[in-house]
Tab-separated table of C-alpha atoms in Angstrom:
chain	number	residue	atom	x	y	z
A	1	UNK	CA	108.655	84.505	98.487
A	2	UNK	CA	105.011	84.286	99.577
A	3	UNK	CA	103.461	82.819	102.639
A	4	UNK	CA	100.090	81.112	102.214
A	5	UNK	CA	97.846	80.644	105.210
A	6	UNK	CA	94.426	78.992	104.984
A	7	UNK	CA	91.948	80.749	107.310
A	8	UNK	CA	89.450	77.856	107.876
A	9	UNK	CA	87.209	79.985	110.111
A	10	UNK	CA	86.742	82.677	107.514
A	11	UNK	CA	87.154	80.254	104.567
A	12	UNK	CA	89.597	82.287	102.627
A	13	UNK	CA	93.356	82.301	101.899
A	14	UNK	CA	95.759	84.789	103.402
A	15	UNK	CA	98.617	85.715	101.122
A	16	UNK	CA	101.697	87.552	102.455
A	17	UNK	CA	104.986	88.085	100.604
A	18	UNK	CA	107.062	90.368	98.419
A	19	UNK	CA	106.867	91.513	94.743
A	20	UNK	CA	109.531	93.362	92.805
A	21	UNK	CA	107.878	96.304	91.140
A	22	UNK	CA	109.661	99.268	89.530
A	23	UNK	CA	112.912	97.694	90.698
A	24	UNK	CA	111.890	97.786	94.366
A	25	UNK	CA	110.756	95.074	96.715
A	26	UNK	CA	107.115	95.623	97.901
A	27	UNK	CA	105.840	93.732	100.878
A	28	UNK	CA	102.130	92.969	100.796
A	29	UNK	CA	99.334	91.132	102.631
A	30	UNK	CA	96.101	89.941	100.936
A	31	UNK	CA	92.993	88.711	102.728
A	32	UNK	CA	89.463	87.930	101.733
A	33	UNK	CA	87.771	87.192	98.353
A	34	UNK	CA	85.840	89.211	95.864
A	35	UNK	CA	86.265	92.662	94.307
A	36	UNK	CA	89.880	93.905	94.677
A	37	UNK	CA	90.458	96.686	97.151
A	38	UNK	CA	94.017	98.087	97.576
A	39	UNK	CA	95.080	100.034	100.722
A	40	UNK	CA	97.804	102.615	100.345
A	41	UNK	CA	99.144	104.017	103.690
A	42	UNK	CA	100.440	107.432	104.541
A	43	UNK	CA	104.006	108.667	105.100
A	44	UNK	CA	105.704	107.064	108.101
A	45	UNK	CA	103.113	104.326	108.300
A	46	UNK	CA	102.856	100.707	107.094
A	47	UNK	CA	100.444	97.728	106.511
A	48	UNK	CA	99.455	97.692	110.172
A	49	UNK	CA	97.944	101.163	109.942
A	50	UNK	CA	94.942	99.628	108.141
A	51	UNK	CA	94.879	96.455	110.106
A	52	UNK	CA	91.366	97.038	111.619
A	53	UNK	CA	89.994	98.253	108.285
A	54	UNK	CA	91.414	95.269	106.397
A	55	UNK	CA	89.976	92.831	108.875
A	56	UNK	CA	86.543	94.394	108.347
A	57	UNK	CA	86.607	94.673	104.569
A	58	UNK	CA	88.011	91.150	103.995
A	59	UNK	CA	84.593	89.811	104.859
A	60	UNK	CA	83.223	91.011	101.480
A	61	UNK	CA	86.304	91.971	99.398
A	62	UNK	CA	89.811	90.774	98.472
A	63	UNK	CA	91.920	93.323	100.300
A	64	UNK	CA	95.619	93.982	99.599
A	65	UNK	CA	97.627	96.243	101.871
A	66	UNK	CA	101.258	97.097	100.940
A	67	UNK	CA	104.246	98.620	102.515
A	68	UNK	CA	105.487	101.356	100.272
A	69	UNK	CA	109.270	101.050	99.501
A	70	UNK	CA	111.001	102.706	102.500
A	71	UNK	CA	108.300	101.726	105.008
A	72	UNK	CA	107.451	98.626	106.987
A	73	UNK	CA	109.076	95.522	105.528
A	74	UNK	CA	109.788	97.088	102.056
A	75	UNK	CA	113.409	98.286	101.723
A	76	UNK	CA	114.134	101.930	100.744
A	77	UNK	CA	114.441	102.826	97.083
A	78	UNK	CA	118.108	103.088	95.989
A	79	UNK	CA	117.468	106.495	94.308
A	80	UNK	CA	115.480	109.539	95.229
A	81	UNK	CA	111.935	108.661	94.208
A	82	UNK	CA	109.055	111.072	93.510
A	83	UNK	CA	105.327	110.501	93.276
A	84	UNK	CA	105.746	109.227	89.701
A	85	UNK	CA	108.185	106.554	90.810
A	86	UNK	CA	105.891	105.282	93.548
A	87	UNK	CA	102.983	105.304	91.248
A	88	UNK	CA	104.773	103.259	88.639
A	89	UNK	CA	105.617	100.815	91.440
A	90	UNK	CA	101.991	100.338	92.316
A	91	UNK	CA	100.953	100.152	88.672
A	92	UNK	CA	103.495	97.307	88.162
A	93	UNK	CA	102.406	95.625	91.338
A	94	UNK	CA	98.757	95.694	90.119
A	95	UNK	CA	99.751	94.170	86.844
A	96	UNK	CA	102.058	91.533	88.229
A	97	UNK	CA	99.707	90.496	91.064
A	98	UNK	CA	96.727	90.431	88.704
A	99	UNK	CA	94.377	92.858	90.417
A	100	UNK	CA	91.350	93.634	88.238
A	101	UNK	CA	90.016	97.206	88.119
A	102	UNK	CA	90.761	97.628	91.790
A	103	UNK	CA	89.236	100.064	94.250
A	104	UNK	CA	91.964	102.251	95.839
A	105	UNK	CA	91.876	103.613	99.376
A	106	UNK	CA	94.691	106.083	100.071
A	107	UNK	CA	95.606	108.039	103.198
A	108	UNK	CA	97.773	111.086	103.083
A	109	UNK	CA	100.828	110.190	100.916
A	110	UNK	CA	99.012	107.091	99.736
A	111	UNK	CA	96.298	109.470	98.446
A	112	UNK	CA	98.941	111.148	96.233
A	113	UNK	CA	99.732	107.834	94.582
A	114	UNK	CA	95.987	106.974	94.233
A	115	UNK	CA	95.293	110.263	92.524
A	116	UNK	CA	98.056	109.983	89.937
A	117	UNK	CA	97.366	106.289	89.282
A	118	UNK	CA	93.623	106.816	88.948
A	119	UNK	CA	94.136	109.726	86.546
A	120	UNK	CA	95.593	107.269	83.883
A	121	UNK	CA	94.333	103.781	84.740
A	122	UNK	CA	91.126	101.828	84.897
A	123	UNK	CA	89.996	102.110	88.494
A	124	UNK	CA	86.679	101.142	89.858
A	125	UNK	CA	86.360	103.590	92.752
A	126	UNK	CA	88.670	105.775	94.917
A	127	UNK	CA	88.642	106.660	98.570
A	128	UNK	CA	90.940	109.568	99.521
A	129	UNK	CA	91.312	110.071	103.273
A	130	UNK	CA	93.018	113.186	104.461
A	131	UNK	CA	94.932	112.964	101.235
A	132	UNK	CA	97.964	114.944	100.034
A	133	UNK	CA	98.044	116.101	96.489
A	134	UNK	CA	97.476	119.871	96.657
A	135	UNK	CA	100.787	121.714	96.947
A	136	UNK	CA	100.925	123.443	100.340
A	137	UNK	CA	101.107	127.177	100.456
A	138	UNK	CA	104.004	126.763	102.847
A	139	UNK	CA	105.408	123.810	104.727
A	140	UNK	CA	107.964	123.296	107.452
A	141	UNK	CA	110.105	121.343	104.970
A	142	UNK	CA	110.040	124.269	102.493
A	143	UNK	CA	111.098	126.625	105.346
A	144	UNK	CA	113.762	124.175	106.353
A	145	UNK	CA	115.018	124.304	102.727
A	146	UNK	CA	115.368	128.055	102.845
A	147	UNK	CA	116.906	127.806	106.364
A	148	UNK	CA	119.502	125.392	104.924
A	149	UNK	CA	120.544	127.917	102.283
A	150	UNK	CA	120.800	130.661	104.875
A	151	UNK	CA	123.163	128.425	106.928
A	152	UNK	CA	125.467	128.005	103.932
A	153	UNK	CA	125.707	131.737	103.403
A	154	UNK	CA	126.291	132.297	107.116
A	155	UNK	CA	128.994	129.658	107.112
A	156	UNK	CA	130.922	131.524	104.507
A	157	UNK	CA	130.790	134.782	106.509
A	158	UNK	CA	131.275	133.647	110.145
A	159	UNK	CA	132.392	130.054	109.715
A	160	UNK	CA	130.798	126.672	110.100
A	161	UNK	CA	131.258	126.228	113.844
A	162	UNK	CA	129.931	129.624	114.726
A	163	UNK	CA	127.009	129.158	112.360
A	164	UNK	CA	126.152	125.767	113.826
A	165	UNK	CA	126.129	127.163	117.384
A	166	UNK	CA	123.976	129.944	116.263
A	167	UNK	CA	121.293	127.979	114.459
A	168	UNK	CA	121.103	124.725	116.415
A	169	UNK	CA	118.330	125.885	118.848
A	170	UNK	CA	116.117	126.681	115.801
A	171	UNK	CA	116.779	123.679	113.532
A	172	UNK	CA	114.605	121.082	115.064
A	173	UNK	CA	111.592	123.414	115.260
A	174	UNK	CA	111.694	123.896	111.522
A	175	UNK	CA	111.489	120.298	110.554
A	176	UNK	CA	108.327	118.233	110.550
A	177	UNK	CA	108.209	115.065	112.732
A	178	UNK	CA	108.175	112.983	109.529
A	179	UNK	CA	111.267	114.716	108.287
A	180	UNK	CA	113.098	114.401	111.590
A	181	UNK	CA	112.382	110.718	111.862
A	182	UNK	CA	113.386	109.800	108.341
A	183	UNK	CA	116.716	108.327	107.120
A	184	UNK	CA	118.947	110.320	104.871
A	185	UNK	CA	117.398	108.815	101.699
A	186	UNK	CA	113.830	109.120	102.881
A	187	UNK	CA	114.489	112.723	103.911
A	188	UNK	CA	115.404	113.467	100.241
A	189	UNK	CA	112.371	111.603	98.994
A	190	UNK	CA	110.091	113.488	101.363
A	191	UNK	CA	111.540	116.798	100.236
A	192	UNK	CA	110.771	115.816	96.630
A	193	UNK	CA	107.229	114.434	97.086
A	194	UNK	CA	105.894	117.113	99.490
A	195	UNK	CA	106.102	119.842	96.846
A	196	UNK	CA	104.550	117.914	93.985
A	197	UNK	CA	101.211	119.408	92.906
A	198	UNK	CA	98.703	116.930	91.382
A	199	UNK	CA	95.787	119.338	90.874
A	200	UNK	CA	96.477	119.228	87.074
A	201	UNK	CA	95.671	115.480	86.797
A	202	UNK	CA	92.565	115.519	89.069
A	203	UNK	CA	90.196	116.427	86.194
A	204	UNK	CA	91.342	113.211	84.443
A	205	UNK	CA	90.006	110.937	87.181
A	206	UNK	CA	86.925	109.102	85.837
A	207	UNK	CA	86.176	106.937	88.791
A	208	UNK	CA	83.697	107.773	91.426
A	209	UNK	CA	85.712	109.326	94.297
A	210	UNK	CA	84.883	109.613	98.023
A	211	UNK	CA	86.794	112.241	100.034
A	212	UNK	CA	86.884	111.698	103.806
A	213	UNK	CA	88.439	114.470	105.862
A	214	UNK	CA	89.036	115.433	109.433
A	215	UNK	CA	87.680	118.914	110.057
A	216	UNK	CA	90.769	119.766	112.246
A	217	UNK	CA	93.353	118.331	109.848
A	218	UNK	CA	96.388	120.655	109.791
A	219	UNK	CA	98.729	118.419	107.687
A	220	UNK	CA	96.339	118.362	104.686
A	221	UNK	CA	93.698	120.953	105.572
A	222	UNK	CA	90.037	120.712	104.688
A	223	UNK	CA	90.621	123.451	102.072
A	224	UNK	CA	92.623	120.800	100.092
A	225	UNK	CA	89.586	118.502	100.139
A	226	UNK	CA	87.332	121.231	98.744
A	227	UNK	CA	89.760	121.902	95.890
A	228	UNK	CA	89.779	118.163	95.138
A	229	UNK	CA	86.042	118.078	95.224
A	230	UNK	CA	85.796	120.789	92.593
A	231	UNK	CA	88.520	119.370	90.308
A	232	UNK	CA	87.547	115.571	90.392
A	233	UNK	CA	84.466	115.167	88.186
A	234	UNK	CA	82.602	112.584	90.267
A	235	UNK	CA	83.677	113.413	93.803
A	236	UNK	CA	81.870	113.793	97.124
A	237	UNK	CA	83.140	115.020	100.490
A	238	UNK	CA	82.334	113.722	103.957
A	239	UNK	CA	83.852	115.782	106.903
A	240	UNK	CA	84.501	114.217	110.295
A	241	UNK	CA	84.060	116.805	113.056
A	242	UNK	CA	86.649	116.878	115.874
A	243	UNK	CA	89.038	114.757	113.847
A	244	UNK	CA	92.448	115.455	112.500
A	245	UNK	CA	94.820	113.978	109.920
A	246	UNK	CA	94.059	110.415	110.950
A	247	UNK	CA	90.254	110.578	110.776
A	248	UNK	CA	90.014	106.882	109.974
A	249	UNK	CA	91.699	105.978	113.233
A	250	UNK	CA	90.077	108.756	115.360
A	251	UNK	CA	86.532	107.644	114.484
A	252	UNK	CA	86.892	104.145	113.032
A	253	UNK	CA	83.249	103.067	113.503
A	254	UNK	CA	81.927	106.009	111.471
A	255	UNK	CA	84.681	105.659	108.980
A	256	UNK	CA	83.933	101.985	108.299
A	257	UNK	CA	80.220	102.751	107.869
A	258	UNK	CA	80.860	105.504	105.369
A	259	UNK	CA	83.342	103.370	103.411
A	260	UNK	CA	81.064	100.356	103.352
A	261	UNK	CA	78.152	102.398	102.031
A	262	UNK	CA	80.266	103.908	99.351
A	263	UNK	CA	81.595	100.538	98.221
A	264	UNK	CA	78.188	99.059	98.002
A	265	UNK	CA	76.699	101.899	96.045
A	266	UNK	CA	76.520	101.689	92.214
């Protein structure tokens, strides 16, 4: 079901509703008119993360923001999805909704989906902001997985109760905030997607790509951006000093200026 709102002041229609794509319900909000731009949020975020950006871009573009399944108003997948499943979901959404050669802007996890999708579809331009996609050398989730195996071995030797008492003080420190805050299903999905390496598909991206990164990003470090810049044929990198993983929120004015200049360039 879609909600249609006529914005008389801005003279465009606001569409908000749900579409079934890849067997999952995807909540979306579309504002503005013109070239299609699709906003893909990061892990643990939702449509509202890009609220200020959408309100700015809708003046010149038709902007569609979505809640990935498992976030915002989109229910969780019923099985453990990986990047491929989320990408197929967005590919189906684009087809069903009728977006034409859209521009994709992805942050963090949304960047993963934008990378895989753009490597095999007709995309006009891509903006990757503090994007995931390069397999981490080590992550708290990976350490947590090893820790889990160690617990099982310990339980067989000294028993489950003794093991739980021994490891409890360390357990929370080994899990990322995203992991700790996730449901059981989303924990499994996060464990799956965080280790997926997309560097092998990056050379297949034909669209002009803008990389925007916080210099102090520790979740997806600047070294990841430099790898992407080398692997994606037509890519350029802009680094925001004194910003971290949410550079687009930490310096919104500069971010909007950079994005607008890129979108207007040929």
